[in-house]
PDB file of C-alpha atoms in Angstrom:
ATOM      1  CA  MET A1309      33.467  87.991  44.879  1.00  0.00           C
ATOM      2  CA  ARG A1310      33.231  88.032  41.073  1.00  0.00           C
ATOM      3  CA  ARG A1311      30.271  89.470  39.210  1.00  0.00           C
ATOM      4  CA  ASN A1312      28.666  87.370  36.523  1.00  0.00           C
ATOM      5  CA  ARG A1313      28.943  89.515  33.402  1.00  0.00           C
ATOM      6  CA  ALA A1314      26.829  89.145  30.317  1.00  0.00           C
ATOM      7  CA  GLU A1315      26.863  91.248  27.169  1.00  0.00           C
ATOM      8  CA  ILE A1316      23.579  93.091  26.602  1.00  0.00           C
ATOM      9  CA  GLN A1317      22.573  93.167  22.904  1.00  0.00           C
ATOM     10  CA  VAL A1318      19.938  95.866  22.601  1.00  0.00           C
ATOM     11  CA  PHE A1319      19.238  95.676  18.857  1.00  0.00           C
ATOM     12  CA  SER A1320      18.126  92.398  17.316  1.00  0.00           C
ATOM     13  CA  ILE A1321      17.769  91.583  13.592  1.00  0.00           C
ATOM     14  CA  SER A1322      13.965  91.674  13.789  1.00  0.00           C
ATOM     15  CA  PHE A1323      14.075  95.141  15.289  1.00  0.00           C
ATOM     16  CA  LEU A1324      16.238  96.364  12.405  1.00  0.00           C
ATOM     17  CA  ASP A1325      13.690  94.892   9.984  1.00  0.00           C
ATOM     18  CA  VAL A1326      10.951  96.894  11.659  1.00  0.00           C
ATOM     19  CA  LEU A1327      12.985 100.072  11.369  1.00  0.00           C
ATOM     20  CA  SER A1328      13.540  99.359   7.670  1.00  0.00           C
ATOM     21  CA  CYS A1329       9.796  99.008   7.151  1.00  0.00           C
ATOM     22  CA  ALA A1330       9.169 102.261   8.963  1.00  0.00           C
ATOM     23  CA  LEU A1331      11.749 104.014   6.805  1.00  0.00           C
ATOM     24  CA  GLY A1332      10.058 102.621   3.719  1.00  0.00           C
ATOM     25  CA  ALA A1333       6.707 103.965   4.827  1.00  0.00           C
ATOM     26  CA  VAL A1334       8.174 107.398   5.448  1.00  0.00           C
ATOM     27  CA  LEU A1335       9.749 107.392   1.983  1.00  0.00           C
ATOM     28  CA  ILE A1336       6.372 106.526   0.508  1.00  0.00           C
ATOM     29  CA  LEU A1337       4.833 109.516   2.236  1.00  0.00           C
ATOM     30  CA  LEU A1338       7.629 111.890   1.281  1.00  0.00           C
ATOM     31  CA  ILE A1339       8.268 110.801  -2.294  1.00  0.00           C
ATOM     32  CA  VAL A1340       5.404 108.849  -3.771  1.00  0.00           C
ATOM     33  CA  VAL A1341       2.503 110.699  -2.185  1.00  0.00           C
ATOM     34  CA  PRO A1342       3.443 114.271  -3.321  1.00  0.00           C
ATOM     35  CA  MET A1343       3.954 113.148  -6.963  1.00  0.00           C
ATOM     36  CA  SER A1344       0.429 111.737  -7.343  1.00  0.00           C
ATOM     37  CA  PRO A1345      -2.334 112.831  -4.997  1.00  0.00           C
ATOM     38  CA  PRO A1346      -3.458 109.722  -3.103  1.00  0.00           C
ATOM     39  CA  SER A1347      -6.968 108.434  -3.065  1.00  0.00           C
ATOM     40  CA  PRO A1348      -8.754 108.047   0.281  1.00  0.00           C
ATOM     41  CA  GLU A1349      -8.224 104.304   0.030  1.00  0.00           C
ATOM     42  CA  ALA A1350      -4.470 104.793  -0.449  1.00  0.00           C
ATOM     43  CA  LYS A1351      -4.293 107.182   2.508  1.00  0.00           C
ATOM     44  CA  LEU A1352      -6.134 104.650   4.649  1.00  0.00           C
ATOM     45  CA  LYS A1353      -3.721 101.894   3.634  1.00  0.00           C
ATOM     46  CA  VAL A1354      -0.719 104.078   4.505  1.00  0.00           C
ATOM     47  CA  ILE A1355      -2.245 104.966   7.865  1.00  0.00           C
ATOM     48  CA  GLN A1356      -2.988 101.317   8.580  1.00  0.00           C
ATOM     49  CA  LYS A1357       0.531 100.390   7.538  1.00  0.00           C
ATOM     50  CA  LEU A1358       2.014 103.003   9.851  1.00  0.00           C
ATOM     51  CA  LYS A1359      -0.203 101.858  12.724  1.00  0.00           C
ATOM     52  CA  ALA A1360       0.930  98.288  12.162  1.00  0.00           C
ATOM     53  CA  ILE A1361       4.550  99.427  12.131  1.00  0.00           C
ATOM     54  CA  ILE A1362       4.059 101.441  15.345  1.00  0.00           C
ATOM     55  CA  THR A1363       2.372  98.463  17.007  1.00  0.00           C
ATOM     56  CA  SER A1364       5.211  96.187  15.908  1.00  0.00           C
ATOM     57  CA  ILE A1365       7.838  98.655  17.161  1.00  0.00           C
ATOM     58  CA  THR A1366       6.015  99.005  20.482  1.00  0.00           C
ATOM     59  CA  THR A1367       5.833  95.236  20.900  1.00  0.00           C
ATOM     60  CA  GLU A1368       9.470  94.792  19.945  1.00  0.00           C
ATOM     61  CA  ASN A1369      10.479  97.580  22.308  1.00  0.00           C
ATOM     62  CA  LYS A1370       8.665  95.906  25.215  1.00  0.00           C
ATOM     63  CA  SER A1371      10.356  92.624  24.383  1.00  0.00           C
ATOM     64  CA  LEU A1372      13.777  94.294  24.338  1.00  0.00           C
ATOM     65  CA  GLU A1373      13.058  96.066  27.620  1.00  0.00           C
ATOM     66  CA  GLN A1374      12.188  92.727  29.183  1.00  0.00           C
ATOM     67  CA  GLN A1375      15.420  91.197  27.862  1.00  0.00           C
ATOM     68  CA  ILE A1376      17.470  94.120  29.180  1.00  0.00           C
ATOM     69  CA  SER A1377      15.759  93.896  32.559  1.00  0.00           C
ATOM     70  CA  ALA A1378      16.472  90.166  32.779  1.00  0.00           C
ATOM     71  CA  LEU A1379      20.119  90.651  31.831  1.00  0.00           C
ATOM     72  CA  GLU A1380      20.565  93.497  34.308  1.00  0.00           C
ATOM     73  CA  GLU A1381      19.039  91.367  37.036  1.00  0.00           C
ATOM     74  CA  GLU A1382      21.422  88.545  36.142  1.00  0.00           C
ATOM     75  CA  GLN A1383      24.354  90.958  36.209  1.00  0.00           C
ATOM     76  CA  SER A1384      23.380  92.211  39.640  1.00  0.00           C
ATOM     77  CA  LYS A1385      23.700  88.737  41.093  1.00  0.00           C
ATOM     78  CA  THR A1386      27.055  87.813  42.590  1.00  0.00           C
ATOM     79  CA  ILE A1387      28.495  84.354  42.374  1.00  0.00           C
ATOM     80  CA  PRO A1388      30.125  83.375  45.665  1.00  0.00           C
ATOM     81  CA  GLN A1389      33.583  81.960  45.123  1.00  0.00           C
ATOM     82  CA  PRO A1390      34.485  78.833  47.081  1.00  0.00           C
ATOM     83  CA  THR A1391      36.357  79.738  50.234  1.00  0.00           C
ATOM     84  CA  LYS A1392      39.781  78.177  50.335  1.00  0.00           C
ATOM     85  CA  LYS A1393      40.270  76.052  53.392  1.00  0.00           C
ATOM     86  CA  PRO A1394      43.257  77.450  55.286  1.00  0.00           C
ATOM     87  CA  VAL A1395      46.262  75.175  55.461  1.00  0.00           C
ATOM     88  CA  PRO A1396      46.806  74.169  59.086  1.00  0.00           C
ATOM     89  CA  SER A1397      50.000  75.566  60.560  1.00  0.00           C
ATOM     90  CA  LEU A1398      51.945  75.732  63.811  1.00  0.00           C
ATOM     91  CA  PHE A1399      54.954  77.901  64.665  1.00  0.00           C
ATOM     92  CA  GLY A1400      54.645  79.174  61.080  1.00  0.00           C
ATOM     93  CA  LEU A1401      55.031  75.650  59.678  1.00  0.00           C
ATOM     94  CA  PRO A1402      52.527  74.377  57.121  1.00  0.00           C
ATOM     95  CA  LEU A1403      51.071  71.190  58.575  1.00  0.00           C
ATOM     96  CA  LYS A1404      49.488  69.294  55.732  1.00  0.00           C
ATOM     97  CA  ALA A1405      50.920  66.181  54.110  1.00  0.00           C
ATOM     98  CA  ASP A1406      50.025  62.916  52.449  1.00  0.00           C
ATOM     99  CA  HIS A1407      52.970  61.004  53.936  1.00  0.00           C
ATOM    100  CA  ALA A1408      54.927  62.775  56.668  1.00  0.00           C
ATOM    101  CA  ILE A1409      58.020  61.611  58.520  1.00  0.00           C
ATOM    102  CA  PHE A1410      58.799  63.039  61.953  1.00  0.00           C
ATOM    103  CA  LEU A1411      62.573  62.835  62.332  1.00  0.00           C
ATOM    104  CA  VAL A1412      63.367  63.245  66.038  1.00  0.00           C
ATOM    105  CA  ASP A1413      66.796  63.858  67.594  1.00  0.00           C
ATOM    106  CA  VAL A1414      67.208  61.755  70.782  1.00  0.00           C
ATOM    107  CA  SER A1415      70.857  62.575  71.523  1.00  0.00           C
ATOM    108  CA  PRO A1416      71.849  63.155  75.205  1.00  0.00           C
ATOM    109  CA  SER A1417      71.856  66.943  74.793  1.00  0.00           C
ATOM    110  CA  MET A1418      68.055  66.724  74.689  1.00  0.00           C
ATOM    111  CA  LEU A1419      67.911  65.439  78.276  1.00  0.00           C
ATOM    112  CA  TRP A1420      67.491  68.797  80.018  1.00  0.00           C
ATOM    113  CA  GLN A1421      64.687  69.793  77.629  1.00  0.00           C
ATOM    114  CA  ILE A1422      62.995  66.457  77.111  1.00  0.00           C
ATOM    115  CA  ASP A1423      59.620  67.949  78.050  1.00  0.00           C
ATOM    116  CA  ASN A1424      60.047  70.725  75.496  1.00  0.00           C
ATOM    117  CA  LEU A1425      60.974  68.150  72.867  1.00  0.00           C
ATOM    118  CA  TYR A1426      57.925  66.032  73.638  1.00  0.00           C
ATOM    119  CA  GLU A1427      55.593  69.046  73.560  1.00  0.00           C
ATOM    120  CA  THR A1428      57.055  70.098  70.221  1.00  0.00           C
ATOM    121  CA  VAL A1429      56.514  66.649  68.710  1.00  0.00           C
ATOM    122  CA  SER A1430      53.034  66.416  70.233  1.00  0.00           C
ATOM    123  CA  SER A1431      51.990  69.827  68.903  1.00  0.00           C
ATOM    124  CA  LEU A1432      53.281  69.059  65.426  1.00  0.00           C
ATOM    125  CA  LEU A1433      51.625  65.658  65.151  1.00  0.00           C
ATOM    126  CA  ASN A1434      48.280  66.679  66.646  1.00  0.00           C
ATOM    127  CA  SER A1435      48.058  69.784  64.451  1.00  0.00           C
ATOM    128  CA  CYS A1436      49.183  68.065  61.264  1.00  0.00           C
ATOM    129  CA  GLU A1437      46.531  67.250  58.680  1.00  0.00           C
ATOM    130  CA  VAL A1438      48.241  64.095  57.468  1.00  0.00           C
ATOM    131  CA  LYS A1439      46.983  61.006  55.670  1.00  0.00           C
ATOM    132  CA  GLN A1440      49.789  58.716  56.838  1.00  0.00           C
ATOM    133  CA  TYR A1441      52.906  59.212  58.927  1.00  0.00           C
ATOM    134  CA  ARG A1442      55.814  57.513  60.613  1.00  0.00           C
ATOM    135  CA  PHE A1443      58.534  58.355  63.157  1.00  0.00           C
ATOM    136  CA  ILE A1444      62.307  58.004  62.912  1.00  0.00           C
ATOM    137  CA  TYR A1445      64.433  58.626  66.006  1.00  0.00           C
ATOM    138  CA  PHE A1446      68.165  59.228  65.806  1.00  0.00           C
ATOM    139  CA  ASP A1447      71.273  59.888  67.852  1.00  0.00           C
ATOM    140  CA  ALA A1448      74.453  58.179  66.652  1.00  0.00           C
ATOM    141  CA  ILE A1449      72.112  55.437  65.417  1.00  0.00           C
ATOM    142  CA  VAL A1450      69.027  55.792  63.252  1.00  0.00           C
ATOM    143  CA  TYR A1451      66.005  54.017  64.753  1.00  0.00           C
ATOM    144  CA  ASN A1452      63.367  53.503  62.090  1.00  0.00           C
ATOM    145  CA  SER A1453      62.083  50.008  62.812  1.00  0.00           C
ATOM    146  CA  GLY A1454      61.949  47.344  65.492  1.00  0.00           C
ATOM    147  CA  ARG A1455      60.731  48.296  68.933  1.00  0.00           C
ATOM    148  CA  TYR A1456      60.970  52.019  68.181  1.00  0.00           C
ATOM    149  CA  TRP A1457      58.730  51.883  65.097  1.00  0.00           C
ATOM    150  CA  ARG A1458      57.012  48.669  64.107  1.00  0.00           C
ATOM    151  CA  HIS A1459      53.991  50.108  62.324  1.00  0.00           C
ATOM    152  CA  GLY A1460      55.092  51.033  58.811  1.00  0.00           C
ATOM    153  CA  TRP A1461      52.900  53.936  57.662  1.00  0.00           C
ATOM    154  CA  LEU A1462      50.158  54.801  60.141  1.00  0.00           C
ATOM    155  CA  LYS A1463      46.940  56.521  59.138  1.00  0.00           C
ATOM    156  CA  GLY A1464      46.646  59.988  60.630  1.00  0.00           C
ATOM    157  CA  THR A1465      43.646  59.246  62.837  1.00  0.00           C
ATOM    158  CA  PRO A1466      43.296  60.774  66.322  1.00  0.00           C
ATOM    159  CA  GLU A1467      43.516  57.284  67.833  1.00  0.00           C
ATOM    160  CA  ASN A1468      46.784  56.508  66.040  1.00  0.00           C
ATOM    161  CA  LYS A1469      48.248  59.891  66.941  1.00  0.00           C
ATOM    162  CA  ASN A1470      47.447  59.400  70.630  1.00  0.00           C
ATOM    163  CA  LYS A1471      49.008  55.940  70.592  1.00  0.00           C
ATOM    164  CA  SER A1472      52.136  57.231  68.810  1.00  0.00           C
ATOM    165  CA  LEU A1473      52.578  60.030  71.330  1.00  0.00           C
ATOM    166  CA  ARG A1474      52.335  57.619  74.248  1.00  0.00           C
ATOM    167  CA  ASP A1475      55.044  55.539  72.578  1.00  0.00           C
ATOM    168  CA  THR A1476      57.098  58.659  71.884  1.00  0.00           C
ATOM    169  CA  LYS A1477      57.110  59.678  75.540  1.00  0.00           C
ATOM    170  CA  LEU A1478      58.386  56.223  76.448  1.00  0.00           C
ATOM    171  CA  HIS A1479      61.021  56.152  73.702  1.00  0.00           C
ATOM    172  CA  LEU A1480      62.374  59.579  74.603  1.00  0.00           C
ATOM    173  CA  SER A1481      62.840  58.539  78.216  1.00  0.00           C
ATOM    174  CA  GLU A1482      64.657  55.372  77.088  1.00  0.00           C
ATOM    175  CA  LEU A1483      66.842  56.700  74.298  1.00  0.00           C
ATOM    176  CA  ILE A1484      67.934  60.165  75.408  1.00  0.00           C
ATOM    177  CA  PRO A1485      69.675  59.292  78.715  1.00  0.00           C
ATOM    178  CA  ASN A1486      71.498  56.263  77.332  1.00  0.00           C
ATOM    179  CA  GLU A1487      74.413  55.584  75.023  1.00  0.00           C
ATOM    180  CA  PRO A1488      75.323  55.990  72.280  1.00  0.00           C
ATOM    181  CA  GLY A1489      75.553  59.750  72.224  1.00  0.00           C
ATOM    182  CA  GLY A1490      76.121  61.959  69.222  1.00  0.00           C
ATOM    183  CA  THR A1491      73.932  63.425  66.504  1.00  0.00           C
ATOM    184  CA  ASN A1492      73.924  61.613  63.172  1.00  0.00           C
ATOM    185  CA  SER A1493      71.829  64.118  61.229  1.00  0.00           C
ATOM    186  CA  GLY A1494      73.077  63.085  57.799  1.00  0.00           C
ATOM    187  CA  ASP A1495      72.192  59.393  57.951  1.00  0.00           C
ATOM    188  CA  ALA A1496      68.835  60.225  59.552  1.00  0.00           C
ATOM    189  CA  LEU A1497      67.935  62.551  56.680  1.00  0.00           C
ATOM    190  CA  TYR A1498      69.144  60.097  54.035  1.00  0.00           C
ATOM    191  CA  GLU A1499      67.054  57.326  55.619  1.00  0.00           C
ATOM    192  CA  ALA A1500      63.912  59.468  55.645  1.00  0.00           C
ATOM    193  CA  ILE A1501      64.360  60.448  51.998  1.00  0.00           C
ATOM    194  CA  LYS A1502      64.563  56.763  50.992  1.00  0.00           C
ATOM    195  CA  PHE A1503      60.835  56.330  51.617  1.00  0.00           C
ATOM    196  CA  ARG A1504      59.432  57.138  48.201  1.00  0.00           C
ATOM    197  CA  GLU A1505      55.942  57.901  49.504  1.00  0.00           C
ATOM    198  CA  THR A1506      57.249  60.723  51.673  1.00  0.00           C
ATOM    199  CA  ASP A1507      56.235  64.240  50.689  1.00  0.00           C
ATOM    200  CA  VAL A1508      57.067  66.119  53.933  1.00  0.00           C
ATOM    201  CA  ILE A1509      59.792  65.675  56.577  1.00  0.00           C
ATOM    202  CA  TYR A1510      59.793  67.422  59.968  1.00  0.00           C
ATOM    203  CA  PHE A1511      63.426  67.404  61.094  1.00  0.00           C
ATOM    204  CA  ILE A1512      63.582  68.117  64.849  1.00  0.00           C
ATOM    205  CA  THR A1513      67.004  68.617  66.440  1.00  0.00           C
ATOM    206  CA  ASP A1514      69.006  70.707  68.900  1.00  0.00           C
ATOM    207  CA  GLY A1515      72.558  70.187  67.787  1.00  0.00           C
ATOM    208  CA  HIS A1516      75.177  70.211  65.106  1.00  0.00           C
ATOM    209  CA  PRO A1517      75.988  66.886  63.358  1.00  0.00           C
ATOM    210  CA  THR A1518      78.696  65.138  65.394  1.00  0.00           C
ATOM    211  CA  VAL A1519      78.553  61.549  64.088  1.00  0.00           C
ATOM    212  CA  GLY A1520      78.786  60.230  60.532  1.00  0.00           C
ATOM    213  CA  GLU A1521      79.062  63.059  58.043  1.00  0.00           C
ATOM    214  CA  THR A1522      79.711  66.169  60.128  1.00  0.00           C
ATOM    215  CA  ARG A1523      80.317  68.690  57.350  1.00  0.00           C
ATOM    216  CA  VAL A1524      77.000  70.403  56.807  1.00  0.00           C
ATOM    217  CA  GLU A1525      77.919  71.404  53.245  1.00  0.00           C
ATOM    218  CA  SER A1526      78.355  67.733  52.374  1.00  0.00           C
ATOM    219  CA  ILE A1527      75.038  66.811  53.994  1.00  0.00           C
ATOM    220  CA  LEU A1528      73.217  69.567  52.126  1.00  0.00           C
ATOM    221  CA  ARG A1529      74.838  68.584  48.845  1.00  0.00           C
ATOM    222  CA  ARG A1530      73.891  64.926  49.236  1.00  0.00           C
ATOM    223  CA  VAL A1531      70.321  65.787  50.259  1.00  0.00           C
ATOM    224  CA  ARG A1532      69.980  67.875  47.096  1.00  0.00           C
ATOM    225  CA  ARG A1533      71.297  65.006  45.019  1.00  0.00           C
ATOM    226  CA  ILE A1534      69.060  62.248  46.425  1.00  0.00           C
ATOM    227  CA  ASN A1535      65.875  64.260  46.988  1.00  0.00           C
ATOM    228  CA  ASN A1536      64.555  63.406  43.538  1.00  0.00           C
ATOM    229  CA  ASN A1537      60.924  63.421  44.668  1.00  0.00           C
ATOM    230  CA  ASN A1538      61.149  67.026  45.874  1.00  0.00           C
ATOM    231  CA  ILE A1539      60.282  66.125  49.449  1.00  0.00           C
ATOM    232  CA  ILE A1540      59.595  69.213  51.561  1.00  0.00           C
ATOM    233  CA  ILE A1541      61.965  69.344  54.535  1.00  0.00           C
ATOM    234  CA  ASN A1542      60.986  71.550  57.472  1.00  0.00           C
ATOM    235  CA  SER A1543      63.609  72.061  60.184  1.00  0.00           C
ATOM    236  CA  ILE A1544      62.709  72.682  63.818  1.00  0.00           C
ATOM    237  CA  MET A1545      65.428  73.590  66.296  1.00  0.00           C
ATOM    238  CA  VAL A1546      64.618  72.803  69.935  1.00  0.00           C
ATOM    239  CA  GLY A1547      66.444  74.803  72.603  1.00  0.00           C
ATOM    240  CA  LEU A1548      69.891  76.322  72.255  1.00  0.00           C
ATOM    241  CA  PRO A1549      72.743  74.455  70.560  1.00  0.00           C
ATOM    242  CA  GLY A1550      75.558  73.439  72.872  1.00  0.00           C
ATOM    243  CA  THR A1551      73.511  73.507  76.075  1.00  0.00           C
ATOM    244  CA  THR A1552      73.270  70.546  78.424  1.00  0.00           C
ATOM    245  CA  ILE A1553      73.002  69.853  82.166  1.00  0.00           C
ATOM    246  CA  ASN A1554      75.756  69.109  84.648  1.00  0.00           C
ATOM    247  CA  GLN A1555      75.723  66.490  87.411  1.00  0.00           C
ATOM    248  CA  TRP A1556      73.873  68.849  89.720  1.00  0.00           C
ATOM    249  CA  GLY A1557      71.127  69.495  87.193  1.00  0.00           C
ATOM    250  CA  GLY A1558      72.320  72.917  86.138  1.00  0.00           C
ATOM    251  CA  VAL A1559      72.224  74.022  82.511  1.00  0.00           C
ATOM    252  CA  ILE A1560      75.676  74.623  81.050  1.00  0.00           C
ATOM    253  CA  PHE A1561      76.861  75.816  77.657  1.00  0.00           C
ATOM    254  CA  ASP A1562      79.636  74.179  75.670  1.00  0.00           C
ATOM    255  CA  PRO A1563      82.031  76.935  74.533  1.00  0.00           C
ATOM    256  CA  ALA A1564      83.042  74.783  71.572  1.00  0.00           C
ATOM    257  CA  ALA A1565      79.498  74.777  70.218  1.00  0.00           C
ATOM    258  CA  ASN A1566      78.850  76.827  67.127  1.00  0.00           C
ATOM    259  CA  PRO A1567      75.173  77.901  67.196  1.00  0.00           C
ATOM    260  CA  LYS A1568      75.444  80.046  64.070  1.00  0.00           C
ATOM    261  CA  GLU A1569      76.693  77.125  62.011  1.00  0.00           C
ATOM    262  CA  LEU A1570      73.697  75.068  63.130  1.00  0.00           C
ATOM    263  CA  TYR A1571      71.305  77.923  62.365  1.00  0.00           C
ATOM    264  CA  ASP A1572      72.800  78.273  58.905  1.00  0.00           C
ATOM    265  CA  PHE A1573      72.565  74.516  58.348  1.00  0.00           C
ATOM    266  CA  LEU A1574      68.904  74.293  59.351  1.00  0.00           C
ATOM    267  CA  HIS A1575      67.984  77.434  57.405  1.00  0.00           C
ATOM    268  CA  SER A1576      69.691  76.118  54.277  1.00  0.00           C
ATOM    269  CA  LEU A1577      68.212  72.639  54.685  1.00  0.00           C
ATOM    270  CA  ALA A1578      64.696  74.073  54.780  1.00  0.00           C
ATOM    271  CA  GLU A1579      65.239  76.721  52.116  1.00  0.00           C
ATOM    272  CA  GLU A1580      66.818  74.347  49.603  1.00  0.00           C
ATOM    273  CA  ASN A1581      63.988  71.836  50.039  1.00  0.00           C
ATOM    274  CA  ASN A1582      60.987  74.195  49.947  1.00  0.00           C
ATOM    275  CA  GLY A1583      60.484  74.000  53.692  1.00  0.00           C
ATOM    276  CA  VAL A1584      60.380  76.327  56.689  1.00  0.00           C
ATOM    277  CA  TYR A1585      62.853  76.766  59.555  1.00  0.00           C
ATOM    278  CA  VAL A1586      61.491  77.317  63.079  1.00  0.00           C
ATOM    279  CA  GLY A1587      63.275  77.720  66.410  1.00  0.00           C
ATOM    280  CA  ARG A1588      61.591  76.476  69.568  1.00  0.00           C
TER     281      ARG A1588
END
């Protein structure tokens, strides 16, 4: 809270004039009167003059007291500052955008955690305060139109979000178990950045790039070069890199996987593009 401050000016010009008159009257009494004995009429005039001065000073003093009282009362009032509306967030991610793209990895490694992936996407979309949004799915191929997204930009209404999530559940069940496999992170990011309206990207993946450009340094360098609109890129890692399921439904880990390299990639991607990295 900030106090409303006002400068209190106690002495006005008129008050100084009154003091000058009073000083003049005193000088008359001290200097003029002793040099020539005053007549009764002169004494009466001086007394009347002094009474008038006293009355004027008293009136001026009351006026000043009223002004001071009013200013003090004004100072005592506090002006409430507008409360900033908190930015919605989830998992530590800021969830507010004008035009958001949800970039969703649908490579086969997501199969054993498809429910976790769906819940992550659902939580992000439902919590996001977004004006318009769109989805892009990717594995070896980038799916940003046709049967997997035929809407263009959708307004961020509850009805549209519910419809999109129903479609998402269907698309995940169709795309993840089927060929082609692989994770084409680079082309997916480049495609999302092409949409000039975009101000925020939510990049959701579980694995290292394995198709297209696979060198993360090259992907990061190209993203920096083409991200001329300063799009915020948030990276969300689902599950543990290199994990999948075997034919009996058991979770197995690929010894060739390099989780640290993926962590570093997603951290750098978010950090270099003013975003946040989150692991799910």
